[in-house]
Amino acid sequence: MDFKTLLEQITALFQSLTTKQKAIIGASTVSVIGFIVFLVLYTNAKNGTLDGYRVLFDNISASDSALVIEQLEKDNVPYKILNEGTIKVPKDFVYKERITIAALGIPKNSKVGFELFDKQDFGETDFAQKIKYLRALEGELARTIGSLTPIEDAKVHIALPKESVFVEKATMPTASVILNINPNMKLSNKQIIGIKNLIAASVTKLSTENVKIVNQEGEPLGTQTDDGFESDLVLAQIKYKSDYERAYEKKIEKVLAPILGGLDKVVAKVTIDFDFEQRDTVSEFYDPESVVRSEQSTEESKEGGSTKESGGVPGAISNIGPVQGVENDKKEGEKYEKSSTTTNYEISKKVTNIKGEFAKIRRITASVVIDGKYIPKKDEEGNPLQELEYVALEGSEIEAITNIVKNSFGYSQKRGDEVAVSNFEFNPISAQKPKDMAENISNIATNYINPFLPLLKYLMAGLLLFIFYRKIIIPFGERMLEEYNVEEEMIDEIEIEEDQEDTDAMKEYNEAKKKAEEELGIKSGMDEEELKHEVLLQKIRSEIEQNPEDAAKLLKSIVENDKEF
């Protein structure tokens, strides 16, 4: 992009504007710049940067703040205390005092790690070495845990038992952790388990069961309730129950609001009894119709005789075998048959695994309070008055509303649900409603709006700039371009009119010239210079004839002053 050409176009466009347009552009530019400067100065003034002071230390303990103030008073350095953990000094002293105070070991609550072993002390005992190792380990673990997002600060205490050669007397190490959690944040059960595993993995023979964690308010984290459920699960069940009940209440109120004349005419409260016990069911079904899977048959048959084997009392004769002339060599007749059949049947089986739902509704109890009717009172003559009179609903109307409530949340008589609808006058409640509304608005402003005020300030500034751009800059630019186009059209029209006037003048000049030539008897082909000369001579003759005395005086003066000419 050619910036020179763009600059020339902008300059030409600005020069083509009227004085009024230039003044509006200048005023708009000055207003925008002034508004931005005001925002910057306001932010700096609120942060205290315009008074020449800068933050020396921030988020330190009260004891460290006292030590820092004592040192600043010794050095005769002025200071300002914003809160118990933030101290400000003039900007020229910030870095010098920070280095000086840090050299004194302040803040003292800073955590130390394994840098304790960077310097070795000669003659240090084994007990001192163990204490230094324990301090270093606690400091490193505190630094690691404090680096997690939800945690602002952490302190770790580890108890290492004395080693024993007897296994039965051995004691396991324990650890305790104090966590300072950031505002509007909380640790989940998985994060707490992760911290316990981190500490247990860093200390020899330390188990996660021996790691105890508490928050800055002294509440234990990661423990189980008396019923054996984890705290996160209990909180989830309570939230699930309250959300479910509130959904039913809103459903009832929205159904009855059009009938009764608004949401302020009905109040519904629902109590749901949930069964949070999850049951997993596994069932197996066998088919009685058995099917043959395989069948195996075995048949064996043997016919004929065989030589009878030698037998008898063990000895030499028995070992020799049959002897010639003895009946042992006589063959006996033999017949052998065998038959077996094996059949295998297929038994079909179906396994069904059913997992129970998270919560099952046991019973629902709904209590609904509704307002009645308000009609104008009448005087003795039957004329309506401005004062209203409360009229309770009839039994049929309450019964109809009860049926509507039952159908709205799925009433079940088998489950034992109950619905109670009562009719009362709401006027006393309406009188207290503005006060309650004011308190609710105040609580909402304190809890939800005030934390976002710094962000809202910048959003409002951006919104104002956007509105200024859309409502002033863009319309002004479009109007300026329209006026510029109108001026161009007017200039074109003026040029066309001037050209037309020049054409008309030339035409009149030619006609006058022709008329003069006819009167003077001049030929149309004569040169213009000759024509001018002749016209001048004719003009001089006519002047001399009309004023001969003046002409004589002129000639006399010319003759007398000939030398000067």
XYZ file of C-alpha atoms in Angstrom:
565
model
C 0.000 0.000 0.000
C 1.367 3.455 -1.010
C 1.183 5.572 2.139
C 2.295 8.673 0.312
C -0.635 8.459 -2.085
C -2.989 7.736 0.788
C -1.665 10.742 2.716
C -2.091 12.949 -0.340
C -5.678 11.739 -0.760
C -6.460 12.402 2.910
C -4.873 15.867 2.667
C -6.853 16.675 -0.476
C -10.049 15.441 1.150
C -9.392 17.519 4.277
C -8.632 20.632 2.227
C -11.838 20.180 0.265
C -13.891 20.301 3.503
C -15.592 23.394 4.751
C -14.497 25.248 7.872
C -17.449 23.834 9.809
C -16.574 20.282 8.857
C -12.926 20.791 9.827
C -13.995 22.182 13.196
C -16.257 19.170 13.862
C -13.488 16.710 12.963
C -11.011 18.506 15.203
C -13.440 18.625 18.123
C -14.271 14.916 17.739
C -10.590 13.934 17.646
C -9.804 16.021 20.724
C -12.797 14.495 22.569
C -11.728 10.909 21.852
C -8.107 11.561 22.838
C -9.238 13.393 25.971
C -11.525 10.529 26.948
C -8.735 7.968 26.553
C -6.320 10.149 28.546
C -8.971 10.500 31.260
C -9.351 6.719 31.497
C -5.582 6.252 31.775
C -5.228 8.957 34.404
C -8.238 7.662 36.343
C -6.850 4.120 36.398
C -3.427 5.311 37.468
C -4.917 7.564 40.133
C -6.997 4.686 41.475
C -3.959 2.423 41.551
C -1.940 5.153 43.225
C 0.756 5.475 40.531
C 0.398 9.227 40.029
C 1.651 10.123 43.492
C 5.164 8.903 42.712
C 4.900 5.768 44.892
C 5.424 2.179 43.814
C 4.791 -1.167 45.534
C 7.788 -2.357 47.544
C 6.307 -5.618 48.897
C 2.909 -7.175 48.319
C 1.044 -10.070 49.968
C 3.443 -10.437 52.886
C 2.500 -11.367 56.449
C 1.806 -8.821 59.163
C 4.997 -9.743 61.035
C 7.111 -9.217 57.928
C 5.333 -5.908 57.285
C 6.375 -4.736 60.770
C 10.010 -5.630 60.064
C 9.922 -3.854 56.691
C 8.437 -0.694 58.218
C 11.081 -0.728 60.969
C 13.855 -0.882 58.380
C 12.287 1.897 56.289
C 12.117 4.152 59.330
C 15.797 3.479 60.037
C 16.642 4.463 56.450
C 14.386 7.579 56.666
C 12.413 6.454 53.613
C 8.769 7.648 53.399
C 6.210 4.916 52.908
C 2.474 4.256 52.552
C 0.547 1.269 53.907
C -2.309 0.127 51.674
C -3.115 -2.940 53.793
C -1.331 -5.217 56.206
C 0.501 -6.953 53.357
C 1.181 -4.125 50.879
C 3.726 -1.320 51.391
C 4.584 1.452 48.916
C 7.623 3.730 48.769
C 8.749 6.482 46.335
C 9.716 5.036 43.014
C 13.346 6.188 43.362
C 13.804 3.983 46.451
C 11.996 0.838 45.319
C 14.859 -1.277 43.997
C 17.452 -0.026 46.488
C 15.259 -0.718 49.523
C 14.104 -4.043 48.153
C 17.705 -5.249 47.832
C 18.663 -3.819 51.224
C 15.724 -5.443 53.027
C 16.188 -8.758 51.219
C 19.823 -8.819 52.402
C 18.511 -8.773 55.987
C 16.471 -11.931 55.351
C 13.119 -10.161 55.156
C 10.476 -11.415 54.442
C 11.273 -14.213 56.852
C 8.286 -16.343 55.871
C 9.767 -17.150 52.493
C 10.155 -20.877 51.974
C 13.572 -22.481 51.732
C 14.396 -25.596 49.782
C 17.456 -27.690 49.058
C 19.510 -24.528 48.622
C 20.214 -24.934 52.348
C 22.884 -27.465 51.365
C 24.654 -25.056 48.991
C 26.754 -23.914 51.947
C 28.393 -26.563 54.125
C 29.097 -25.777 57.772
C 32.262 -27.349 59.173
C 31.649 -29.554 62.179
C 27.870 -29.805 61.662
C 26.306 -32.711 63.544
C 24.205 -35.459 62.043
C 21.150 -34.185 63.922
C 21.539 -30.713 62.349
C 21.871 -32.315 58.927
C 18.602 -34.201 59.432
C 16.818 -31.036 60.559
C 18.110 -29.143 57.507
C 16.987 -31.989 55.229
C 13.538 -31.961 56.808
C 13.234 -28.148 56.384
C 14.396 -28.381 52.785
C 11.942 -31.195 51.991
C 9.026 -29.306 53.565
C 9.955 -26.127 51.692
C 10.242 -27.872 48.326
C 6.886 -29.620 48.800
C 5.255 -26.327 49.862
C 6.641 -24.604 46.744
C 5.383 -27.389 44.488
C 1.906 -27.451 46.017
C 1.705 -23.633 46.021
C 2.340 -23.594 42.258
C -1.020 -25.276 41.622
C -3.714 -22.976 40.228
C -6.370 -23.107 43.003
C -3.805 -22.749 45.813
C -2.484 -19.379 46.941
C -0.104 -20.635 49.623
C 0.782 -23.942 51.290
C 2.625 -25.141 54.372
C 3.842 -28.705 54.826
C 4.851 -30.363 58.106
C 6.457 -33.812 58.043
C 7.009 -36.022 61.088
C 9.797 -38.559 60.523
C 9.931 -41.201 63.292
C 13.143 -42.492 64.791
C 14.364 -45.612 63.024
C 14.134 -48.868 64.970
C 15.668 -52.283 64.363
C 12.500 -53.943 65.654
C 9.830 -54.278 62.994
C 6.974 -54.393 65.488
C 8.018 -51.082 67.033
C 8.479 -49.340 63.661
C 6.345 -46.208 63.229
C 5.267 -44.879 59.855
C 5.950 -41.201 58.955
C 3.066 -38.727 58.836
C 2.487 -35.381 57.137
C 0.081 -32.484 57.597
C -0.660 -29.776 55.021
C -2.311 -26.378 55.421
C -3.667 -24.942 52.162
C -4.658 -21.331 51.581
C -7.102 -21.628 48.680
C -7.771 -18.716 46.342
C -11.150 -16.935 46.721
C -14.049 -18.254 44.636
C -12.166 -21.518 44.036
C -12.282 -24.983 45.569
C -10.397 -28.238 45.370
C -12.074 -31.290 43.964
C -11.646 -34.731 45.466
C -9.321 -35.756 42.623
C -7.074 -32.747 43.257
C -6.883 -33.539 46.976
C -5.967 -37.147 46.185
C -3.316 -35.865 43.781
C -1.760 -33.681 46.505
C -1.715 -36.621 48.916
C -0.043 -38.850 46.322
C 2.513 -36.141 45.587
C 3.504 -35.858 49.266
C 3.450 -39.622 49.831
C 5.716 -40.210 46.830
C 8.245 -37.643 48.127
C 8.698 -39.158 51.593
C 9.955 -42.681 52.153
C 7.400 -45.136 53.622
C 4.717 -42.430 53.794
C 1.230 -43.603 52.766
C -1.616 -41.421 51.577
C -3.697 -42.416 54.628
C -1.138 -40.683 56.874
C -1.364 -37.375 54.977
C -3.889 -34.931 56.459
C -4.955 -31.753 54.659
C -6.872 -28.764 56.023
C -7.790 -25.415 54.470
C -7.219 -21.910 55.845
C -10.400 -22.207 57.917
C -9.275 -25.438 59.577
C -11.728 -27.655 57.697
C -10.382 -31.119 56.802
C -10.179 -31.921 53.108
C -10.388 -35.324 51.498
C -12.016 -37.018 54.474
C -15.108 -39.199 54.509
C -18.337 -38.487 56.310
C -19.695 -40.620 59.138
C -21.866 -42.529 56.677
C -18.822 -43.626 54.693
C -19.557 -41.448 51.661
C -17.033 -39.013 50.271
C -17.797 -35.372 50.905
C -17.849 -34.532 47.197
C -20.398 -37.274 46.570
C -22.589 -36.022 49.423
C -22.444 -32.469 48.093
C -23.304 -33.728 44.617
C -26.318 -35.613 45.978
C -27.524 -32.576 47.919
C -27.178 -30.347 44.865
C -28.931 -32.905 42.672
C -31.835 -33.103 45.140
C -32.204 -29.305 45.494
C -32.007 -28.727 41.726
C -34.581 -31.429 41.076
C -36.965 -30.000 43.701
C -36.528 -26.443 42.393
C -37.284 -27.616 38.849
C -40.548 -29.183 40.049
C -41.445 -26.010 41.968
C -40.886 -23.814 38.912
C -42.966 -26.185 36.806
C -45.906 -25.948 39.230
C -45.633 -22.155 39.524
C -45.515 -21.661 35.752
C -48.570 -23.890 35.266
C -50.662 -22.011 37.871
C -49.431 -18.465 37.137
C -51.705 -17.841 34.098
C -54.707 -19.164 36.036
C -54.168 -17.153 39.218
C -52.883 -13.963 37.590
C -49.091 -14.086 37.917
C -46.153 -15.742 39.638
C -46.695 -13.599 42.741
C -50.035 -15.376 43.330
C -48.599 -18.856 43.924
C -45.863 -20.379 46.112
C -44.852 -24.028 45.658
C -42.500 -26.170 47.719
C -41.618 -29.722 46.702
C -39.791 -32.362 48.721
C -38.464 -35.418 46.888
C -37.243 -38.506 48.698
C -34.435 -40.019 46.600
C -32.826 -43.413 46.840
C -29.147 -42.840 45.983
C -28.173 -46.475 46.448
C -26.974 -47.885 43.150
C -27.678 -51.556 42.569
C -25.998 -53.591 39.841
C -27.887 -56.767 38.907
C -26.400 -59.725 37.035
C -28.794 -62.513 35.972
C -28.294 -65.764 34.013
C -31.053 -67.561 32.093
C -30.700 -71.178 30.867
C -32.766 -72.493 27.970
C -34.567 -75.761 28.907
C -34.608 -76.851 25.265
C -31.264 -78.665 25.021
C -29.659 -79.146 21.630
C -27.273 -82.003 20.718
C -23.875 -80.492 20.087
C -21.881 -83.722 19.345
C -22.276 -87.523 19.540
C -19.486 -90.152 19.697
C -19.912 -93.965 19.262
C -17.260 -96.669 19.919
C -17.617 -100.353 18.923
C -15.031 -103.152 19.446
C -15.346 -106.943 18.582
C -12.878 -109.931 18.793
C -13.357 -113.611 17.807
C -11.056 -116.722 17.756
C -8.621 -118.419 20.225
C -5.211 -117.607 21.502
C -2.467 -119.631 23.157
C -2.889 -119.833 26.871
C -0.142 -118.024 28.661
C 2.049 -119.768 31.220
C 1.074 -119.393 34.775
C 1.574 -120.940 38.177
C 3.766 -120.511 41.164
C 6.773 -118.369 40.481
C 9.824 -120.458 39.968
C 11.943 -122.133 37.418
C 9.152 -124.197 35.843
C 6.904 -121.202 35.449
C 9.655 -119.183 33.928
C 10.537 -121.881 31.417
C 7.070 -121.758 29.823
C 5.049 -124.504 28.353
C 6.665 -127.996 28.486
C 6.159 -130.502 25.769
C 3.636 -133.131 26.679
C 1.790 -130.864 29.104
C -1.747 -129.385 28.446
C -0.527 -125.813 28.743
C 0.040 -125.570 25.009
C -3.613 -126.206 24.269
C -5.470 -123.254 22.669
C -8.798 -122.095 24.137
C -11.751 -120.637 22.181
C -12.422 -116.845 22.684
C -15.133 -114.199 21.626
C -15.009 -110.437 22.719
C -17.512 -107.564 21.980
C -17.613 -103.914 23.253
C -19.928 -100.977 22.379
C -20.156 -97.353 23.876
C -21.993 -94.174 22.857
C -21.301 -90.587 24.151
C -23.763 -87.694 23.449
C -22.948 -84.030 24.325
C -25.830 -81.522 24.641
C -25.509 -77.703 24.206
C -27.035 -75.728 27.095
C -27.750 -72.109 26.001
C -27.243 -69.335 28.567
C -28.072 -65.584 28.515
C -26.296 -63.197 30.930
C -27.921 -59.803 31.641
C -26.039 -57.050 33.510
C -28.272 -54.177 34.723
C -26.665 -51.098 36.303
C -28.864 -49.083 38.639
C -29.572 -45.385 38.089
C -27.890 -42.628 40.106
C -31.033 -41.630 41.988
C -34.462 -43.201 42.164
C -37.516 -41.283 43.345
C -39.206 -42.913 46.294
C -41.829 -40.314 47.086
C -42.826 -36.750 46.165
C -44.569 -34.337 48.513
C -45.808 -30.994 47.159
C -47.260 -28.093 49.143
C -48.859 -25.264 47.154
C -50.171 -22.000 48.581
C -52.328 -19.877 46.268
C -53.928 -16.470 46.520
C -57.665 -15.862 46.227
C -59.744 -13.275 44.359
C -60.032 -9.540 45.029
C -63.266 -7.793 44.071
C -64.353 -4.186 44.742
C -66.520 -3.638 47.770
C -70.004 -2.272 47.251
C -71.890 0.283 49.258
C -75.457 -0.033 50.518
C -76.801 1.017 47.140
C -74.723 -1.584 45.278
C -72.206 0.828 43.755
C -68.564 -0.461 43.575
C -65.987 1.205 45.826
C -62.226 1.626 45.367
C -61.481 -0.662 48.319
C -60.977 -4.342 47.433
C -62.362 -7.310 49.293
C -60.715 -10.734 49.506
C -62.793 -13.711 48.335
C -61.523 -17.255 48.904
C -61.638 -19.810 46.106
C -64.356 -22.403 46.039
C -63.786 -26.075 46.764
C -64.263 -27.096 43.126
C -61.620 -24.586 42.024
C -59.123 -25.855 44.613
C -59.826 -29.426 43.561
C -59.203 -28.526 39.917
C -55.929 -26.803 40.851
C -54.915 -29.883 42.840
C -55.464 -32.096 39.787
C -53.398 -29.696 37.691
C -50.539 -29.879 40.211
C -50.681 -33.681 40.243
C -50.524 -33.902 36.474
C -47.681 -31.358 36.270
C -45.076 -33.573 38.012
C -46.458 -37.062 37.392
C -48.376 -37.931 40.547
C -48.253 -41.617 41.503
C -50.587 -43.012 44.172
C -48.687 -46.289 44.193
C -45.524 -44.445 45.092
C -47.280 -42.657 47.947
C -47.084 -39.080 46.600
C -48.974 -36.336 48.406
C -50.233 -32.923 47.209
C -51.635 -30.228 49.487
C -53.176 -27.014 48.021
C -54.125 -24.201 50.423
C -55.834 -20.877 49.741
C -54.709 -17.792 51.721
C -54.708 -14.018 51.344
C -51.395 -12.718 49.995
C -51.828 -9.020 50.860
C -49.564 -9.049 53.936
C -46.862 -10.792 51.917
C -47.228 -8.234 49.116
C -46.676 -5.388 51.567
C -43.301 -6.822 52.582
C -42.240 -7.655 49.059
C -40.503 -4.314 48.233
C -38.307 -4.624 51.327
C -37.382 -8.198 50.495
C -36.738 -7.208 46.908
C -34.450 -4.375 48.049
C -32.510 -6.777 50.260
C -32.190 -9.264 47.413
C -30.970 -6.551 45.060
C -28.428 -5.416 47.669
C -27.177 -8.975 48.138
C -26.940 -9.539 44.404
C -24.994 -6.282 43.976
C -22.602 -7.213 46.781
C -21.952 -10.798 45.725
C -22.150 -10.710 41.954
C -21.721 -7.150 40.664
C -18.996 -5.619 42.862
C -16.295 -8.178 41.881
C -16.817 -7.296 38.216
C -16.823 -3.487 38.604
C -13.191 -3.052 37.372
C -14.001 -5.073 34.272
C -17.312 -3.258 33.774
C -15.454 0.064 33.767
C -13.422 -0.926 30.714
C -16.450 -2.489 29.061
C -18.398 0.750 29.521
C -15.496 2.745 28.076
C -15.358 0.462 25.051
C -19.136 0.666 24.679
C -19.053 4.481 24.772
C -16.297 4.566 22.166
C -18.266 2.158 19.984
C -21.435 4.258 20.310
C -19.437 7.421 19.575
C -17.999 5.763 16.475
C -21.335 4.414 15.238
C -23.511 7.436 16.059
C -21.109 10.331 15.307
C -18.064 9.332 13.282
C -19.808 7.122 10.710
C -22.818 9.468 10.096
C -20.480 12.446 9.948
C -18.239 10.684 7.426
C -21.204 9.705 5.273
C -22.597 13.249 5.432
C -19.191 14.682 4.604
C -18.867 12.423 1.574
C -22.389 13.403 0.467
C -21.551 17.121 0.762
C -18.312 16.541 -1.085
C -20.197 14.799 -3.922
C -22.770 17.634 -3.969
C -19.990 20.210 -4.225
C -18.428 18.303 -7.104
C -21.791 18.193 -8.866
C -22.255 21.941 -8.273
C -18.772 22.659 -9.637
C -19.538 20.572 -12.713
C -22.811 22.441 -13.200
C -21.051 25.797 -12.815
C -18.406 24.801 -15.363
C -21.129 23.685 -17.760
C -22.966 26.989 -17.259
C -19.731 28.933 -17.797
C -19.037 27.010 -20.984
C -22.590 27.752 -22.117
C -22.139 31.431 -21.278
C -18.814 31.530 -23.181
C -20.516 29.962 -26.171
C -23.344 32.508 -26.037
C -20.875 35.389 -25.647
C -18.835 34.157 -28.591
C -21.968 33.938 -30.640
C -22.991 37.498 -29.691
C -19.458 38.710 -30.419
C -19.527 37.198 -33.910
C -22.922 38.736 -34.608
C -21.743 42.170 -33.397
C -18.603 41.860 -35.455
C -20.543 41.019 -38.564
C -22.929 43.908 -37.980
C -20.004 46.317 -37.472
C -18.349 45.154 -40.678
C -21.557 45.763 -42.571
C -21.938 49.271 -41.120
C -18.302 50.182 -41.776
C -18.266 48.576 -45.196
C -15.394 46.353 -44.308
C -14.790 43.176 -46.183
C -15.275 39.922 -44.352
C -11.817 38.657 -45.335
C -9.918 41.570 -43.697
C -7.311 40.765 -41.048
C -8.233 41.374 -37.419
C -5.214 43.673 -36.804
C -6.167 45.852 -39.750
C -9.719 45.809 -38.545
C -8.630 46.957 -35.073
C -6.502 49.715 -36.637
C -9.388 50.950 -38.760
C -11.768 50.837 -35.840
C -9.297 52.809 -33.700
C -8.850 55.477 -36.394
C -12.591 55.753 -36.802
C -12.945 56.147 -33.022
C -10.262 58.900 -32.965
C -11.958 60.800 -35.795
C -15.272 60.687 -34.026
C -13.720 61.957 -30.794
C -11.925 64.816 -32.560
C -15.119 65.833 -34.309
C -17.058 65.768 -31.054
C -14.371 67.527 -28.938
C -12.073 69.557 -31.180
C -10.812 71.781 -28.343
C -9.714 68.868 -26.223
C -8.004 67.313 -29.220
C -6.128 70.562 -29.913
C -4.942 70.806 -26.311
C -3.749 67.195 -26.476
C -1.760 67.800 -29.667
C -0.259 70.973 -28.213
C 0.830 69.134 -25.098
C 2.423 66.389 -27.181
C 4.376 68.889 -29.238
C 5.590 70.784 -26.146
C 6.741 67.623 -24.430
C 8.232 65.951 -27.461
C 11.558 65.554 -25.761
C 10.119 63.546 -22.960
C 8.545 61.141 -25.446
